[in-house]
C-alpha cells in the first residue's frame, strides 16, 4: 500500500499537472480567466488577468495582476499571437506582473506589441508615463527592460518593443483601440473612485465580450457600452450588505447592471474573501440570465 505521504505528493503533482495543461483552444471564441481574485493574498486565486481566445490563438490579454504571469504560461498562450494588451487601470493587482511578462518575453515575439491604458489625473500618471517610470533605459525602475520602449537591444536579447496608446478617460464616448483582422476593441471610461479606469469591449466572429474591470456601477452609460454582449465579466469585490463603495459595485448593483445591459452570460471575477454564496444570491435578485462564478484558468466559450 502507498504511504499517506506518497499519496499526498501524488495528489499535489496531479493538481500541478492539471493546472499547467489548461487551454482554451477549440472554441471559435472563448474567455479564459488568468486571475479571478482581488488584491488580497489568496491561496486559490491570482489577481486580475484575462485572455480572449479566437480559434487556437489568444488574441487579447487584459490586465496582468500578481500571479497572472505563471497563469499565462499555464494557459499555453503565446506572446507572439497577441493582437493587443489592454490595461484597465494602474492599481498593482492589475499591473504588477507586467514587468515579469516583459522580462520573460525574450525571443518570444518579433513584432511590436500594442498595449493600451488610461490617461492620468492627480491620482495616477497616464499610461505612457507609467511605462516610462517602469522601463526607461536611464530612469526606469527596470532599466534592463529599456529596449521595450525603444532603447537599443542588448546583445543576446530580442524583447518586443511596446507600441503604446493612451485612452483619454475624459471622453464620454467609446474609443476604438484596435480594428484589425476581424476584431474590434473599444475602450470606455468607468467610475473607480478617482482612479482613471477603462472597460473594454471586443467584437469578433459575430460575438461580443465586455471586460468591466473595477467600477462602482454608477454610470448608466456603461450599460449602453455593455448592451447585448454575449459575455460580460464583472468584478465581485465586496460582500453582500457591505457599505457603498466609491471603488466597487455591490453584488446587487452588479446584478442590476448585467440585467439592464441584457447580456447573455455574466461571469463574476475579482472575487473577494467573504461569504460568496450570499453575494451571488444578491446578484441573482436582479440578474436572471446565465451566470458563471470565475476561477483561475477557467475557460468559457462565447455563444
Short mmCIF file of C-alpha atoms in Angstrom, two decimals:
data_model
loop_
_atom_site.label_atom_id
_atom_site.label_comp_id
_atom_site.label_asym_id
_atom_site.label_seq_id
_atom_site.Cartn_x
_atom_site.Cartn_y
_atom_site.Cartn_z
CA UNK A 1 0.00 0.00 0.00
CA UNK A 2 1.11 3.56 -0.65
CA UNK A 3 2.02 5.58 2.40
CA UNK A 4 -0.14 8.67 3.14
CA UNK A 5 2.79 11.00 2.42
CA UNK A 6 3.26 9.42 -1.03
CA UNK A 7 -0.45 9.68 -1.77
CA UNK A 8 -0.41 13.37 -0.81
CA UNK A 9 2.60 14.00 -3.03
CA UNK A 10 0.93 12.29 -6.00
CA UNK A 11 -2.21 14.33 -5.44
CA UNK A 12 -0.20 17.55 -5.45
CA UNK A 13 1.60 16.54 -8.62
CA UNK A 14 -1.75 15.76 -10.25
CA UNK A 15 -3.11 19.20 -9.32
CA UNK A 16 0.01 20.90 -10.68
CA UNK A 17 -0.18 18.88 -13.89
CA UNK A 18 -3.84 19.73 -14.44
CA UNK A 19 -3.22 23.42 -13.83
CA UNK A 20 -0.34 23.53 -16.28
CA UNK A 21 -2.38 21.82 -19.02
CA UNK A 22 -5.30 24.25 -19.17
CA UNK A 23 -6.00 25.75 -22.59
CA UNK A 24 -8.92 27.46 -24.28
CA UNK A 25 -8.32 26.28 -27.84
CA UNK A 26 -11.11 24.55 -29.72
CA UNK A 27 -13.87 27.17 -29.48
CA UNK A 28 -14.46 29.85 -32.10
CA UNK A 29 -14.22 32.44 -29.28
CA UNK A 30 -13.59 31.84 -25.57
CA UNK A 31 -12.74 33.81 -22.44
CA UNK A 32 -10.09 32.50 -20.08
CA UNK A 33 -9.59 33.88 -16.60
CA UNK A 34 -5.95 34.03 -15.59
CA UNK A 35 -6.63 35.63 -12.23
CA UNK A 36 -10.05 35.60 -10.57
CA UNK A 37 -9.03 37.23 -7.28
CA UNK A 38 -8.54 40.71 -5.93
CA UNK A 39 -5.56 42.41 -4.28
CA UNK A 40 -5.58 40.35 -1.07
CA UNK A 41 -3.29 37.33 -0.77
CA UNK A 42 -5.34 34.31 -1.79
CA UNK A 43 -4.08 30.72 -1.97
CA UNK A 44 -6.51 29.86 -4.78
CA UNK A 45 -6.82 32.98 -6.92
CA UNK A 46 -4.28 35.16 -8.72
CA UNK A 47 -5.05 38.84 -9.18
CA UNK A 48 -6.83 40.20 -12.24
CA UNK A 49 -5.97 38.98 -15.72
CA UNK A 50 -7.93 37.67 -18.71
CA UNK A 51 -7.36 36.21 -22.17
CA UNK A 52 -9.66 36.27 -25.16
CA UNK A 53 -9.08 33.28 -27.41
CA UNK A 54 -10.07 33.29 -31.08
CA UNK A 55 -9.71 29.81 -32.50
CA UNK A 56 -6.36 28.41 -31.41
CA UNK A 57 -4.81 31.78 -30.51
CA UNK A 58 -5.02 34.07 -27.51
CA UNK A 59 -5.54 37.45 -29.19
CA UNK A 60 -6.14 39.80 -26.25
CA UNK A 61 -4.58 39.97 -22.80
CA UNK A 62 -6.41 42.24 -20.38
CA UNK A 63 -4.61 43.19 -17.16
CA UNK A 64 -1.61 41.44 -15.64
CA UNK A 65 -2.04 41.40 -11.89
CA UNK A 66 0.06 39.36 -9.49
CA UNK A 67 0.13 35.67 -10.39
CA UNK A 68 -1.05 36.11 -13.99
CA UNK A 69 2.48 35.60 -15.33
CA UNK A 70 2.52 31.95 -14.28
CA UNK A 71 -1.14 31.55 -15.30
CA UNK A 72 -0.25 32.89 -18.77
CA UNK A 73 2.31 30.11 -19.08
CA UNK A 74 -0.14 27.51 -17.80
CA UNK A 75 -2.72 28.63 -20.36
CA UNK A 76 -0.31 27.79 -23.19
CA UNK A 77 -0.99 31.20 -24.71
CA UNK A 78 1.77 32.65 -26.90
CA UNK A 79 3.01 36.21 -26.70
CA UNK A 80 3.53 36.16 -30.47
CA UNK A 81 -0.21 35.62 -31.05
CA UNK A 82 -1.44 38.63 -29.07
CA UNK A 83 -3.05 41.40 -31.10
CA UNK A 84 -3.17 43.77 -28.12
CA UNK A 85 -2.67 44.08 -24.36
CA UNK A 86 -5.22 46.21 -22.51
CA UNK A 87 -4.68 47.69 -19.06
CA UNK A 88 -7.77 48.82 -17.21
CA UNK A 89 -6.08 50.93 -14.53
CA UNK A 90 -2.85 51.26 -12.60
CA UNK A 91 -3.58 49.52 -9.31
CA UNK A 92 -0.92 46.89 -8.59
CA UNK A 93 -3.40 43.99 -8.65
CA UNK A 94 -3.94 44.79 -12.35
CA UNK A 95 -0.38 45.62 -13.42
CA UNK A 96 2.24 44.10 -11.14
CA UNK A 97 3.16 41.18 -13.43
CA UNK A 98 3.71 43.36 -16.49
CA UNK A 99 7.43 43.62 -15.77
CA UNK A 100 7.65 39.84 -15.33
CA UNK A 101 5.85 39.32 -18.63
CA UNK A 102 8.24 41.62 -20.49
CA UNK A 103 11.31 40.15 -18.77
CA UNK A 104 10.15 36.71 -19.86
CA UNK A 105 9.41 37.80 -23.43
CA UNK A 106 12.95 37.37 -24.75
CA UNK A 107 12.80 35.81 -28.24
CA UNK A 108 9.07 35.18 -27.82
CA UNK A 109 7.87 37.79 -30.34
CA UNK A 110 9.48 39.66 -33.21
CA UNK A 111 6.68 42.17 -33.92
CA UNK A 112 5.96 45.23 -31.72
CA UNK A 113 3.33 44.56 -29.06
CA UNK A 114 0.39 47.01 -28.99
CA UNK A 115 -0.50 47.96 -25.43
CA UNK A 116 -3.11 50.47 -24.26
CA UNK A 117 -4.08 52.05 -20.97
CA UNK A 118 -5.80 55.10 -19.47
CA UNK A 119 -4.83 58.75 -19.32
CA UNK A 120 -3.89 60.18 -15.94
CA UNK A 121 -5.02 62.67 -13.31
CA UNK A 122 -3.80 63.81 -9.90
CA UNK A 123 -4.21 60.24 -8.60
CA UNK A 124 -2.23 58.36 -11.23
CA UNK A 125 0.08 59.08 -14.17
CA UNK A 126 -1.03 58.49 -17.73
CA UNK A 127 -0.17 55.04 -19.02
CA UNK A 128 2.78 56.14 -21.16
CA UNK A 129 4.36 57.87 -18.16
CA UNK A 130 3.72 54.79 -16.01
CA UNK A 131 5.60 52.63 -18.53
CA UNK A 132 8.43 55.12 -18.72
CA UNK A 133 8.80 55.08 -14.95
CA UNK A 134 8.96 51.28 -15.14
CA UNK A 135 11.14 50.64 -18.19
CA UNK A 136 13.02 53.78 -19.26
CA UNK A 137 16.64 52.85 -20.01
CA UNK A 138 18.04 55.61 -17.77
CA UNK A 139 15.40 56.45 -15.17
CA UNK A 140 13.11 53.43 -15.01
CA UNK A 141 12.73 51.05 -12.11
CA UNK A 142 13.63 48.22 -14.51
CA UNK A 143 16.21 49.89 -16.72
CA UNK A 144 17.22 46.47 -18.04
CA UNK A 145 13.91 46.49 -19.96
CA UNK A 146 14.59 49.80 -21.70
CA UNK A 147 14.55 48.11 -25.09
CA UNK A 148 10.79 47.59 -24.76
CA UNK A 149 10.38 51.38 -25.04
CA UNK A 150 12.83 51.85 -27.90
CA UNK A 151 16.31 51.64 -26.41
CA UNK A 152 18.93 49.52 -28.14
CA UNK A 153 18.56 45.79 -27.65
CA UNK A 154 21.42 44.41 -25.53
CA UNK A 155 23.35 41.59 -27.21
CA UNK A 156 21.52 38.29 -27.00
CA UNK A 157 18.10 39.78 -26.23
CA UNK A 158 15.14 40.20 -28.54
CA UNK A 159 12.28 41.55 -26.46
CA UNK A 160 9.34 43.12 -28.32
CA UNK A 161 9.01 46.87 -28.40
CA UNK A 162 5.80 48.18 -26.86
CA UNK A 163 3.55 50.17 -29.18
CA UNK A 164 1.91 52.35 -26.51
CA UNK A 165 -1.51 54.02 -26.78
CA UNK A 166 -3.30 56.13 -24.17
CA UNK A 167 -7.09 56.47 -23.99
CA UNK A 168 -8.44 59.81 -22.78
CA UNK A 169 -10.75 58.96 -19.89
CA UNK A 170 -12.43 62.36 -20.07
CA UNK A 171 -14.09 61.35 -23.34
CA UNK A 172 -17.76 60.50 -23.00
CA UNK A 173 -17.85 58.09 -25.95
CA UNK A 174 -16.01 54.78 -26.52
CA UNK A 175 -12.58 54.89 -28.17
CA UNK A 176 -11.56 52.30 -30.75
CA UNK A 177 -8.13 50.95 -29.81
CA UNK A 178 -7.90 48.09 -32.34
CA UNK A 179 -9.68 47.30 -35.59
CA UNK A 180 -7.85 44.58 -37.48
CA UNK A 181 -8.24 41.05 -38.80
CA UNK A 182 -11.91 40.85 -37.96
CA UNK A 183 -11.55 42.03 -34.36
CA UNK A 184 -12.57 45.42 -32.99
CA UNK A 185 -11.67 46.54 -29.47
CA UNK A 186 -13.14 49.65 -27.89
CA UNK A 187 -12.39 51.21 -24.51
CA UNK A 188 -14.69 53.27 -22.30
CA UNK A 189 -14.16 55.08 -19.02
CA UNK A 190 -15.76 53.67 -15.87
CA UNK A 191 -16.03 55.10 -12.32
CA UNK A 192 -13.47 53.59 -9.93
CA UNK A 193 -13.24 56.30 -7.28
CA UNK A 194 -10.72 58.88 -8.54
CA UNK A 195 -8.53 56.47 -10.49
CA UNK A 196 -8.72 56.63 -14.32
CA UNK A 197 -10.11 53.25 -15.37
CA UNK A 198 -11.20 51.63 -18.62
CA UNK A 199 -13.59 48.86 -19.57
CA UNK A 200 -13.02 47.07 -22.88
CA UNK A 201 -15.43 45.61 -25.41
CA UNK A 202 -14.32 43.11 -28.06
CA UNK A 203 -16.31 42.30 -31.19
CA UNK A 204 -15.15 39.33 -33.26
CA UNK A 205 -16.75 36.47 -35.18
CA UNK A 206 -20.26 37.90 -34.59
CA UNK A 207 -19.94 37.80 -30.80
CA UNK A 208 -19.05 40.40 -28.19
CA UNK A 209 -17.27 40.27 -24.84
CA UNK A 210 -17.14 43.11 -22.32
CA UNK A 211 -14.45 43.26 -19.62
CA UNK A 212 -15.77 45.58 -16.94
CA UNK A 213 -12.80 45.72 -14.54
CA UNK A 214 -13.22 47.57 -11.23
CA UNK A 215 -16.07 50.06 -11.08
CA UNK A 216 -18.78 51.23 -8.70
CA UNK A 217 -21.58 50.83 -11.24
CA UNK A 218 -22.85 54.40 -11.02
CA UNK A 219 -22.53 55.42 -14.70
CA UNK A 220 -25.56 54.42 -16.79
CA UNK A 221 -23.50 54.89 -19.96
CA UNK A 222 -21.64 51.69 -19.11
CA UNK A 223 -24.92 49.82 -19.51
CA UNK A 224 -25.10 51.17 -23.07
CA UNK A 225 -21.47 50.15 -23.63
CA UNK A 226 -22.20 46.58 -22.48
CA UNK A 227 -25.63 46.33 -24.12
CA UNK A 228 -26.40 42.93 -25.61
CA UNK A 229 -22.95 41.44 -25.04
CA UNK A 230 -22.64 37.68 -25.29
CA UNK A 231 -20.43 37.71 -22.20
CA UNK A 232 -19.93 40.39 -19.54
CA UNK A 233 -17.18 39.95 -16.95
CA UNK A 234 -17.87 41.99 -13.82
CA UNK A 235 -15.99 42.18 -10.55
CA UNK A 236 -17.47 40.94 -7.31
CA UNK A 237 -15.12 42.68 -4.93
CA UNK A 238 -17.26 43.48 -1.91
CA UNK A 239 -19.61 41.43 0.23
CA UNK A 240 -23.37 41.45 0.31
CA UNK A 241 -24.55 44.12 2.72
CA UNK A 242 -21.24 45.99 2.71
CA UNK A 243 -21.40 49.79 2.87
CA UNK A 244 -21.48 51.56 -0.52
CA UNK A 245 -18.01 51.92 -2.02
CA UNK A 246 -16.69 54.54 -4.45
CA UNK A 247 -14.40 51.84 -5.81
CA UNK A 248 -16.56 48.76 -6.33
CA UNK A 249 -20.14 47.86 -7.16
CA UNK A 250 -22.10 45.91 -4.58
CA UNK A 251 -23.32 42.45 -5.61
CA UNK A 252 -26.83 43.87 -6.04
CA UNK A 253 -25.52 46.59 -8.37
CA UNK A 254 -23.51 44.03 -10.36
CA UNK A 255 -26.72 42.08 -10.95
CA UNK A 256 -28.70 45.17 -11.88
CA UNK A 257 -26.10 46.38 -14.37
CA UNK A 258 -25.91 42.97 -16.08
CA UNK A 259 -29.70 42.69 -16.23
CA UNK A 260 -30.21 46.18 -17.65
CA UNK A 261 -27.46 45.58 -20.22
CA UNK A 262 -29.29 42.45 -21.39
CA UNK A 263 -26.15 40.32 -21.58
CA UNK A 264 -26.38 36.63 -22.41
CA UNK A 265 -23.91 35.49 -19.75
CA UNK A 266 -22.43 37.16 -16.69
CA UNK A 267 -19.05 35.99 -15.37
CA UNK A 268 -18.14 37.04 -11.83
CA UNK A 269 -14.46 37.57 -11.13
CA UNK A 270 -12.07 39.61 -8.94
CA UNK A 271 -13.76 37.77 -6.10
CA UNK A 272 -13.11 38.90 -2.55
CA UNK A 273 -12.79 36.67 0.50
CA UNK A 274 -16.25 36.85 2.01
CA UNK A 275 -19.50 34.87 2.02
CA UNK A 276 -19.61 34.12 -1.70
CA UNK A 277 -22.99 32.38 -1.61
CA UNK A 278 -24.63 35.43 -0.06
CA UNK A 279 -23.04 37.72 -2.63
CA UNK A 280 -24.20 35.52 -5.52
CA UNK A 281 -27.70 35.47 -4.05
CA UNK A 282 -27.70 39.28 -4.13
CA UNK A 283 -26.57 39.26 -7.77
CA UNK A 284 -29.41 36.89 -8.66
CA UNK A 285 -32.04 39.17 -7.10
CA UNK A 286 -31.72 41.35 -10.21
CA UNK A 287 -29.93 39.23 -12.78
CA UNK A 288 -31.86 36.32 -14.30
CA UNK A 289 -29.53 35.23 -17.12
CA UNK A 290 -26.78 32.64 -17.35
CA UNK A 291 -24.19 33.04 -14.59
CA UNK A 292 -20.64 31.75 -14.17
CA UNK A 293 -18.58 32.13 -11.00
CA UNK A 294 -15.00 32.67 -12.12
CA UNK A 295 -11.94 30.60 -11.19
CA UNK A 296 -8.31 30.74 -12.29
CA UNK A 297 -7.69 29.18 -15.73
CA UNK A 298 -11.41 28.69 -16.29
CA UNK A 299 -12.49 28.75 -19.95
CA UNK A 300 -15.92 29.94 -21.08
CA UNK A 301 -16.99 29.60 -24.73
CA UNK A 302 -18.65 32.77 -26.02
CA UNK A 303 -22.01 31.95 -27.58
#
